[in-house]
C-alpha cells in the first residue's frame, strides 16, 4: 500500500535525477568541446566538410519551409487587417515575424530534425560499432574529431541558413502580397521598413547561433552515450530530436524575456 | 615484463567483470586469453590500451602505469599499441586505404607518399592488395578483419591486441588470419595478446595460453600444459564438456 502511494514520487525523483545527470553530462561534454579547440590539427580539416553537411545540405528544407511561411503570413495578415488597419501593415507583420520569430525558430526546428538526428545516429553508430574506441586507440581525441567540427559548423551555419530562410520568407510574402492582395511593392516595402530596427537582425542571429549550438551539442551528447546496438541508436536519435526541439522552444522564450 | 596486469578489478554498476585478474605478457610472445562469451575478455583487453581504467589494481604497459598517465602520454603510448577490434571497427565513410593510413597521419612523421607506400605494404602483407579504394561496406567479413589488422600494424606497433580475430569466420579464413598473427609475431617481432574462445586458433597462435574465469585467471601455461590440465573448469571449456565445468565449479 505504502509502495503504491510512494510510486509516483519515486518516479518523479528518478526522472529528476536522470535530468540532472543529463544536464551534467551535457555540461561536461561542452567543457571538453571547448578544451578541444587546441587540437586544431584534428578538427581543422573536418570543419569545411561539416559546414557543407550541416549548412548547405539543409538549405532546401529551410527554403521550402520559409516559402510557405511567407505566403501564409501575408495572407493571414491581410485577413486580420482588412477594414481595420492599412494594408501596408502586411509588410510589417511579415518582416517582423520572419525576423524575430518564425525564421529562426522554424529553421531551428527543421534543422533539429535533420541535423540533430543525423549527428546522433552517426556518432551513435560509431559508438556501438567501436569506431570511437578505434579513434582513441589511434590517438585521436574523439571530442576534437567528432564533436568540435560539428558544433563549430552548427554555430557558423545555422545563422547563415536562417538568414537565407528569412530573406526567402519575406520574398515569398512580398510576391504573395503583389499577386494575391493587390498590393504594390512600395506599399509592402513601406510596411517592411516602418518599424525595422537593426537589432531585429542581431536578435535573429543570436537566436540562430544558440540554436545551432544546442542542436549540435545535444546530437553529439546522445550519440556519444548510445548503448545497445541498432535499438540504442534509434532511441538516441529520437531523444536527440525531442530534447533539441524542446531546448529551442525554451531558448526562444529565454531570449524573448531577456533581450526584448 | 612488457604488459602486466596486477589484481585488476572492474565492475559496471552491480555487474562485477574482473575480480582480481592478473596477467604478465613476456616481450616477443603471443599470449592467448581464453574465456566464455561474456566472461570479460574484451574488458580485460581494453584495460591494456587505456580505453577502460581499473576500479582497483594496476596495469603496466611498456614500463608505464596506464591509470597514472596524463592524456598526452597515454596517446604517445598508444602509438606503440595496435588494436584489432572484434568487428574490425573500420570507419564506414573512408576507403580501406584511408582507414589504414589514419594512425600514420596522426603521427605527423610521414609524407603523403610515405603513408601511401606504407598503406600498400600493409595491405599486401594481409593479402588485400588492390582493394585500397574499396569501402568497408564492399568487403567480406574476413576482408574487414584483415583490413583491421592492416590498420593496426601500419603504425609498426610494439604490441598487438587482437579481440576475437577469428570469430564468425569460415575455417579457411580463420587459418589465414591465424597465419597472419604468427607472421606479425615472427617477422615484425610484435608482442601479441589474442583473446578468443576458438580452441583451434588458440593452439595455433599461442606461445602461452591463459584462461579467464569468474573474473580471475584460472589457468596460465603452454599449449601442451593446457592439453594435459586436470582442472575440470579448464578441461570442460577446452573440450566443450559443460558437465565437467559444472562439476568443477
Coordinates of C-alpha atoms in Angstrom, one line a residue, chain A residues 5 17 57 60 66 71 100 106 108 110 126 137-138 140 146 186 202 206 213 218 221 237 239 241 256:
Chain A
X5 CA 1.4 5.8 -2.6
X17 CA 17.9 12.6 -11.1
X57 CA 22.6 20.3 -47.3
X60 CA 16.4 23.0 -49.4
X66 CA 10.3 29.7 -45.5
X71 CA 2.8 33.0 -48.1
X100 CA 12.1 37.8 -34.8
X106 CA 11.1 27.1 -37.8
X108 CA 15.9 25.7 -35.9
X110 CA 13.6 21.8 -39.1
X126 CA 30.2 4.8 -34.3
X137 CA 43.5 3.7 -29.9
X138 CA 44.9 5.7 -32.8
X140 CA 42.7 10.8 -32.0
X146 CA 33.7 14.2 -33.8
X186 CA 6.3 50.4 -52.4
X202 CA 21.1 40.9 -34.2
X206 CA 21.7 35.4 -31.5
X213 CA 24.9 25.3 -30.5
X218 CA 22.7 17.6 -27.9
X221 CA 25.7 14.0 -26.5
X237 CA 18.3 9.7 -32.4
X239 CA 15.8 11.6 -27.9
X241 CA 15.4 15.4 -31.8
X256 CA 12.5 37.0 -25.7

